[in-house]
Amino acid sequence: MMRTHLCGRLSAAEAGQEVTLTGWVNRRREHGDHLTFIDLRDFSGVTQCVINNDIDVRSEYVLAVSGTVTMRTEDTVNPDLATGQIELKDCTVEVLSKAEPPPFPLDDRADGVDELIRLRYRYLDLRRQRMQKNMRVRSAVNAAIRNAMERQDFVEVETPMLMPSTPEGAREFLVPSRQRPGAFYALPQSPQLYKQLLMVGGLDRYYQIARCLRDEDLRADRQYEFMQLDMEMSFAEVDDVLSAAEVGVMDAAEAATGVRPDPVPRITWQEAMERFGTDKPDLRFEVELVELTDVFASTGFKAFSSASSIKGINVVGGSADYGRNKLDGLTDVAKSFGAKGMVWLRVKTEDGAPTLESPVAKFLSEEEKTALISRLSGNEGDLLLIIADEWMTTCGVLGELRNRVARPPVSQGPYKYLWVTDFPLFVGVDAVTGRPKPGHHAFCHPHPADVDKLETDPMAVRAWAYDLVLNGWELGSGSIRIHDPALQRRVFAVLGIDEDEANRRFGFFLEPFRYGAPPHGGFAYGIDRLTAILAGEENIREVIAFPKPQSGLDPMTDSPTEVDAKQLAELGLRTTI
RNA sequence: GGUCCCGUAGUGCAGUCUGGAGUGCACGCCGCCCUGUCAAGGCGGAGGUCGCGAGUUCAAAUCUCGUCGGGACCGCCA
């Protein structure tokens, strides 16, 4: 046994005991040849060791220190240190490893260090308290989720990493086949297809902490590879899936933060869009979109009279904060999200009555101005932002503006979970085929109340599809699946996929449904995203041991790398670079 | 593919707008001093391709163009 105790867990209770600690030199304070203090650090914390002889130990040397746990004198107690009541005296020191000085400080100051440097030396970055905490939060989240799923009779099943390419959706990573040169496996974007086959296979309830891979551009909340809690359950309705998933998320949240969140509220997609202008609303702040279309039903203002949907938000007290420069900036944002423009109005008081100051004020009637102020509850100093366009654009742009003017960092403030249900079955139209595009995926069950509109008004059909949102981040999504081949054929028909094409593209997936598929549905949520928010981080890289920067190129291992010509030849590959 | 921000010593920065010798700060590092510190303290020292390449200029960290790298975002992510 190399150590008898942990650095961070010594206390007055061990006073008088001979102990051996192991760890890294966190800091050394030298007072001459006869007195040196060493703060020895392991994952649990630090203990001060008092050295009374001349030794050469530097930062990050790895030591085994044996000594006597001794109560500190009253004037030398350090109240800022968990082990500040005691210290190790009469120490003998064994140097287990020497260390070069680290390229950046391994304390909080490294929070400001260029992330590329942290990633190049990630194994040093991981020694820091912040990263130690994040890795442990992640582990606790995983354990809590696994436990919650087991408790609910879900069965953990591993699905293949090497699977057929299915060109729908995200760009895939491909793996060349040696046995069949010129052919490729794909790495899973998600275990979607397999988990439904597990339902056909009678597993009844499946879960997996699954690695998913998508070759799309990286972001603060996106990596090439990420982890999902993936689940699927048979003989389940929407409510069953949401409830079962929620248990895992709540358990994870409680494990990470010590506080169990309240039951998660549910709103429909329609309501989310109307009130917040997004399908992933951040409920931590009050601002909501206000309907104004009727106010301007007979307006003389051209920009409004030509629009089918007019909505606004009130940036309370925002007049002073938003000068012309910032308003121009918001207008640019609005345009970049598809609006033709943005109308802003400052609420002023004139002769004791509220009035509006704006470049467009002169185009509005007194009745319209009064109604506008009243609808948006405008008070002196408020800033009103109005968008007029078709409904989707109006909502989407205002949703973006709402976030721009009021949204705190994702990691800040209370945790606001939200289920968004009844997503549309189809979103937008394929530019090539002119057919509706699936909102979630092609196997998503239409809302039974809307099934008869599949052929007549497909864009109005709601789906049994739902998202889980936390502080404005999409944590995950899922749906009830189609288990009836006849209904599946109808949905395919709307998508413009005939029987031949369906068999060609999804054959191995459709055949099983001929043999008795139970009604089933599922869900998957991102563990990196959940952990990041629960750990107070704004970036999932902070809760991933070895993440990649935005370029996707690993500064530590230098991957991706070129490979031997021999390896390529074996795979029947030749590069053209 | 696009927009915006950033790049100066091991690390974090100031200097860039308004061109004038690598002018500098803090931490770290090295050496010496120091018996109660805890981000110890004191003295001294080393450490620089101002990301890279062109251009303008008598003169470029500073201005221009290009390029590379990093970050945030749009597109993309069924």
Coordinates of N, CA and C in Angstrom, one line a residue, chain A residues 157-280:
Chain A
V157 N -28.3 -2.5 -23.5 CA -27.9 -3.3 -24.7 C -26.9 -2.5 -25.5
E158 N -25.8 -3.1 -25.8 CA -24.8 -2.4 -26.7 C -25.2 -2.7 -28.1
T159 N -25.2 -1.6 -29.0 CA -25.5 -1.8 -30.4 C -24.2 -1.5 -31.2
P160 N -24.1 -2.0 -32.4 CA -22.9 -1.9 -33.2 C -22.4 -0.5 -33.5
M161 N -21.1 -0.4 -33.4 CA -20.5 0.9 -33.9 C -20.3 0.9 -35.4
L162 N -20.2 -0.3 -36.0 CA -20.0 -0.4 -37.4 C -21.4 -0.8 -38.0
M163 N -21.9 0.1 -38.7 CA -23.3 -0.1 -39.2 C -23.4 0.4 -40.7
P164 N -24.5 0.0 -41.3 CA -24.6 0.5 -42.7 C -24.8 2.0 -42.8
S165 N -24.3 2.6 -43.9 CA -24.5 4.0 -44.1 C -26.0 4.3 -44.4
T166 N -26.5 5.3 -43.8 CA -27.9 5.7 -44.1 C -27.8 7.2 -44.3
P167 N -27.8 7.6 -45.6 CA -27.4 9.0 -45.9 C -28.4 10.1 -45.4
E168 N -29.5 9.7 -44.8 CA -30.4 10.7 -44.2 C -29.7 11.3 -43.0
G169 N -30.1 12.6 -42.8 CA -29.6 13.3 -41.6 C -28.2 13.7 -41.6
A170 N -27.5 13.6 -40.5 CA -26.2 14.1 -40.3 C -25.2 13.4 -41.2
R171 N -24.1 14.1 -41.6 CA -23.0 13.5 -42.3 C -22.3 12.5 -41.5
E172 N -22.0 11.3 -42.1 CA -21.5 10.2 -41.3 C -20.0 10.1 -41.4
F173 N -19.4 9.5 -40.4 CA -18.0 9.1 -40.5 C -18.0 7.7 -41.1
L174 N -17.2 7.5 -42.1 CA -17.1 6.2 -42.8 C -15.9 5.4 -42.4
V175 N -16.1 4.1 -42.4 CA -15.0 3.2 -42.1 C -14.8 2.2 -43.2
P176 N -13.7 2.3 -43.9 CA -13.5 1.4 -45.1 C -13.4 -0.1 -44.7
S177 N -14.0 -0.9 -45.5 CA -14.0 -2.4 -45.2 C -12.8 -3.0 -45.9
R178 N -12.1 -3.9 -45.2 CA -10.9 -4.6 -45.8 C -11.4 -5.8 -46.5
Q179 N -12.5 -6.4 -46.0 CA -13.1 -7.6 -46.6 C -13.7 -7.3 -47.9
R180 N -14.3 -6.1 -48.0 CA -15.0 -5.8 -49.2 C -14.5 -4.4 -49.7
P181 N -13.3 -4.4 -50.3 CA -12.6 -3.1 -50.6 C -13.6 -2.3 -51.5
G182 N -13.6 -1.0 -51.2 CA -14.5 -0.1 -51.9 C -15.8 0.1 -51.2
A183 N -16.1 -0.7 -50.2 CA -17.3 -0.6 -49.4 C -17.0 -0.1 -48.0
F184 N -18.0 0.5 -47.4 CA -17.8 1.2 -46.1 C -18.8 0.9 -45.1
Y185 N -18.4 0.8 -43.8 CA -19.3 0.9 -42.7 C -19.5 2.4 -42.4
A186 N -20.5 2.7 -41.7 CA -20.7 4.1 -41.1 C -20.7 3.9 -39.6
L187 N -20.1 4.9 -38.9 CA -20.2 5.0 -37.5 C -21.6 5.6 -37.1
P188 N -22.2 5.2 -36.0 CA -23.6 5.5 -35.8 C -23.8 7.0 -35.4
Q189 N -24.7 7.7 -36.1 CA -25.1 9.0 -35.7 C -25.9 8.9 -34.4
S190 N -26.6 7.8 -34.3 CA -27.3 7.4 -33.1 C -27.7 5.9 -33.3
P191 N -28.1 5.2 -32.3 CA -28.5 3.8 -32.4 C -29.9 3.7 -32.9
Q192 N -30.5 4.7 -33.5 CA -31.9 4.7 -33.8 C -32.5 3.4 -34.3
L193 N -31.9 3.0 -35.4 CA -32.5 1.8 -36.1 C -32.4 0.6 -35.2
Y194 N -31.3 0.4 -34.6 CA -31.1 -0.8 -33.8 C -32.0 -0.9 -32.6
K195 N -32.3 0.3 -32.0 CA -33.1 0.3 -30.8 C -34.5 -0.1 -31.1
Q196 N -35.0 0.3 -32.3 CA -36.4 -0.1 -32.7 C -36.4 -1.6 -32.9
L197 N -35.3 -2.1 -33.5 CA -35.3 -3.6 -33.7 C -35.3 -4.3 -32.4
L198 N -34.7 -3.7 -31.4 CA -34.7 -4.4 -30.1 C -36.1 -4.5 -29.5
M199 N -37.0 -3.5 -29.9 CA -38.4 -3.6 -29.5 C -39.1 -4.7 -30.3
V200 N -38.8 -4.8 -31.6 CA -39.3 -6.0 -32.3 C -38.8 -7.3 -31.7
G201 N -37.6 -7.2 -31.2 CA -37.0 -8.3 -30.5 C -37.5 -8.6 -29.2
G202 N -38.5 -7.9 -28.7 CA -39.1 -8.2 -27.4 C -38.3 -7.8 -26.2
L203 N -37.3 -6.9 -26.3 CA -36.6 -6.5 -25.1 C -37.5 -5.7 -24.2
D204 N -38.5 -5.1 -24.8 CA -39.5 -4.3 -24.0 C -39.0 -2.9 -23.7
R205 N -37.9 -2.9 -22.9 CA -37.4 -1.6 -22.6 C -35.9 -1.6 -22.7
Y206 N -35.3 -0.7 -23.5 CA -33.9 -0.7 -23.8 C -33.3 0.6 -23.4
Y207 N -32.1 0.6 -22.9 CA -31.3 1.9 -22.8 C -29.9 1.6 -23.0
Q208 N -29.2 2.7 -23.3 CA -27.7 2.6 -23.6 C -27.1 4.0 -23.4
I209 N -26.0 4.0 -22.7 CA -25.3 5.3 -22.7 C -24.4 5.2 -23.9
A210 N -24.9 5.8 -25.0 CA -24.4 5.5 -26.3 C -23.5 6.6 -26.9
R211 N -22.4 6.2 -27.5 CA -21.6 7.1 -28.2 C -22.2 7.4 -29.6
C212 N -22.4 8.6 -30.0 CA -22.9 9.0 -31.3 C -21.9 9.8 -32.0
L213 N -21.8 9.7 -33.3 CA -20.8 10.4 -34.1 C -21.4 11.1 -35.3
R214 N -21.1 12.4 -35.4 CA -21.7 13.1 -36.6 C -20.6 14.0 -37.1
D215 N -20.4 13.9 -38.4 CA -19.3 14.7 -39.0 C -19.9 16.1 -39.5
E216 N -20.3 16.8 -38.5 CA -20.8 18.2 -38.8 C -19.9 19.2 -38.0
D217 N -20.0 20.5 -38.4 CA -19.2 21.5 -37.7 C -19.4 21.6 -36.2
L218 N -18.3 21.8 -35.5 CA -18.3 21.8 -34.0 C -18.7 23.1 -33.5
R219 N -19.4 23.1 -32.3 CA -19.8 24.3 -31.6 C -19.6 24.1 -30.1
A220 N -20.0 25.1 -29.4 CA -19.9 25.1 -27.9 C -20.6 23.9 -27.4
D221 N -21.7 23.5 -28.0 CA -22.6 22.4 -27.5 C -22.5 21.2 -28.5
R222 N -21.5 21.1 -29.4 CA -21.4 20.0 -30.3 C -20.0 19.5 -30.5
Q223 N -19.8 18.2 -30.4 CA -18.6 17.6 -30.7 C -18.8 16.5 -31.8
Y224 N -17.8 16.1 -32.5 CA -17.9 15.0 -33.4 C -18.5 13.8 -32.7
E225 N -18.0 13.5 -31.6 CA -18.5 12.3 -30.9 C -19.1 12.8 -29.5
F226 N -20.2 12.3 -29.2 CA -20.9 12.7 -28.0 C -21.7 11.6 -27.4
M227 N -22.1 11.7 -26.2 CA -22.8 10.6 -25.5 C -24.3 11.0 -25.3
Q228 N -25.1 10.0 -25.6 CA -26.5 10.1 -25.3 C -27.0 9.0 -24.4
L229 N -28.0 9.4 -23.5 CA -28.8 8.4 -22.9 C -29.8 8.0 -24.0
D230 N -29.7 6.9 -24.5 CA -30.6 6.4 -25.6 C -31.6 5.4 -25.0
M231 N -32.9 5.6 -25.2 CA -33.8 4.6 -24.7 C -35.0 4.4 -25.6
E232 N -35.6 3.3 -25.4 CA -36.8 2.9 -26.3 C -37.7 2.0 -25.4
M233 N -39.0 2.2 -25.5 CA -39.9 1.3 -24.7 C -41.1 0.9 -25.5
S234 N -41.5 -0.4 -25.3 CA -42.7 -1.0 -26.0 C -43.9 -0.7 -25.2
F235 N -45.1 -0.8 -26.0 CA -46.4 -0.6 -25.4 C -46.4 0.7 -24.5
A236 N -45.9 1.7 -25.1 CA -45.7 3.0 -24.4 C -46.4 4.1 -25.2
E237 N -47.0 5.0 -24.5 CA -47.5 6.2 -25.1 C -46.6 7.4 -24.7
V238 N -46.9 8.6 -25.3 CA -46.1 9.7 -25.1 C -45.8 9.9 -23.6
D239 N -46.8 9.9 -22.8 CA -46.7 10.2 -21.4 C -45.8 9.2 -20.7
D240 N -45.8 7.9 -21.1 CA -45.0 6.9 -20.5 C -43.5 7.2 -20.8
V241 N -43.2 7.6 -22.0 CA -41.8 7.9 -22.4 C -41.3 9.1 -21.7
L242 N -42.1 10.2 -21.6 CA -41.6 11.4 -20.9 C -41.4 11.1 -19.5
S243 N -42.3 10.3 -18.9 CA -42.2 10.1 -17.4 C -40.9 9.2 -17.2
A244 N -40.7 8.2 -18.0 CA -39.5 7.3 -17.7 C -38.2 8.1 -18.0
A245 N -38.2 8.9 -19.0 CA -37.0 9.7 -19.3 C -36.7 10.7 -18.2
E246 N -37.8 11.3 -17.7 CA -37.7 12.4 -16.7 C -37.0 11.8 -15.4
V247 N -37.4 10.6 -15.1 CA -36.8 10.0 -13.8 C -35.2 10.1 -13.9
G248 N -34.7 9.7 -15.1 CA -33.2 9.6 -15.2 C -32.7 11.0 -15.1
V249 N -33.3 12.0 -15.8 CA -32.8 13.3 -15.8 C -32.8 14.0 -14.4
M250 N -34.0 13.7 -13.7 CA -34.1 14.3 -12.4 C -33.1 13.7 -11.4
D251 N -32.9 12.3 -11.5 CA -31.9 11.7 -10.7 C -30.5 12.2 -10.9
A252 N -30.2 12.4 -12.2 CA -28.9 12.9 -12.6 C -28.7 14.3 -12.0
A253 N -29.7 15.1 -12.2 CA -29.6 16.5 -11.7 C -29.4 16.5 -10.2
E254 N -30.2 15.7 -9.5 CA -30.0 15.6 -8.0 C -28.7 15.1 -7.6
A255 N -28.2 14.1 -8.4 CA -26.8 13.6 -8.0 C -25.8 14.7 -8.2
A256 N -26.0 15.5 -9.3 CA -24.9 16.5 -9.6 C -25.0 17.7 -8.7
T257 N -26.2 18.1 -8.4 CA -26.4 19.4 -7.7 C -26.9 19.3 -6.3
G258 N -27.4 18.1 -5.9 CA -27.9 18.0 -4.6 C -29.4 18.4 -4.4
V259 N -29.9 19.0 -5.5 CA -31.3 19.5 -5.5 C -32.1 18.8 -6.6
R260 N -33.2 18.2 -6.2 CA -34.1 17.5 -7.1 C -35.0 18.6 -7.8
P261 N -34.9 18.7 -9.1 CA -35.8 19.7 -9.8 C -37.3 19.3 -9.6
D262 N -38.1 20.4 -9.8 CA -39.5 20.1 -9.8 C -39.9 19.3 -11.0
P263 N -41.1 18.7 -11.0 CA -41.5 18.0 -12.2 C -41.5 18.9 -13.4
V264 N -41.2 18.4 -14.6 CA -40.9 19.2 -15.7 C -42.2 19.6 -16.4
P265 N -42.4 20.9 -16.5 CA -43.7 21.4 -17.2 C -43.7 21.0 -18.7
R266 N -44.9 21.0 -19.3 CA -45.0 20.6 -20.7 C -45.7 21.7 -21.4
I267 N -45.2 22.1 -22.6 CA -46.0 22.9 -23.5 C -45.9 22.4 -24.9
T268 N -46.8 22.7 -25.7 CA -46.8 22.3 -27.1 C -45.8 23.1 -27.9
W269 N -45.4 22.6 -29.0 CA -44.5 23.3 -29.9 C -45.2 24.6 -30.4
Q270 N -46.5 24.5 -30.7 CA -47.2 25.7 -31.1 C -47.1 26.8 -30.1
E271 N -47.3 26.4 -28.8 CA -47.3 27.4 -27.7 C -45.9 27.9 -27.5
A272 N -44.9 27.1 -27.6 CA -43.5 27.5 -27.5 C -43.1 28.5 -28.5
M273 N -43.6 28.3 -29.8 CA -43.3 29.2 -30.9 C -44.0 30.6 -30.6
E274 N -45.3 30.5 -30.3 CA -46.1 31.7 -30.1 C -45.5 32.5 -28.9
R275 N -45.2 31.9 -27.8 CA -44.8 32.7 -26.7 C -43.3 33.0 -26.6
F276 N -42.5 32.1 -27.2 CA -41.0 32.3 -27.0 C -40.3 32.4 -28.3
G277 N -41.0 32.1 -29.4 CA -40.3 32.2 -30.7 C -39.3 31.2 -31.0
T278 N -39.3 30.1 -30.3 CA -38.3 29.0 -30.5 C -38.9 27.7 -30.0
D279 N -38.3 26.6 -30.5 CA -38.7 25.3 -30.0 C -37.9 24.8 -28.8
K280 N -36.9 25.7 -28.4 CA -36.2 25.4 -27.2 C -36.1 26.6 -26.3

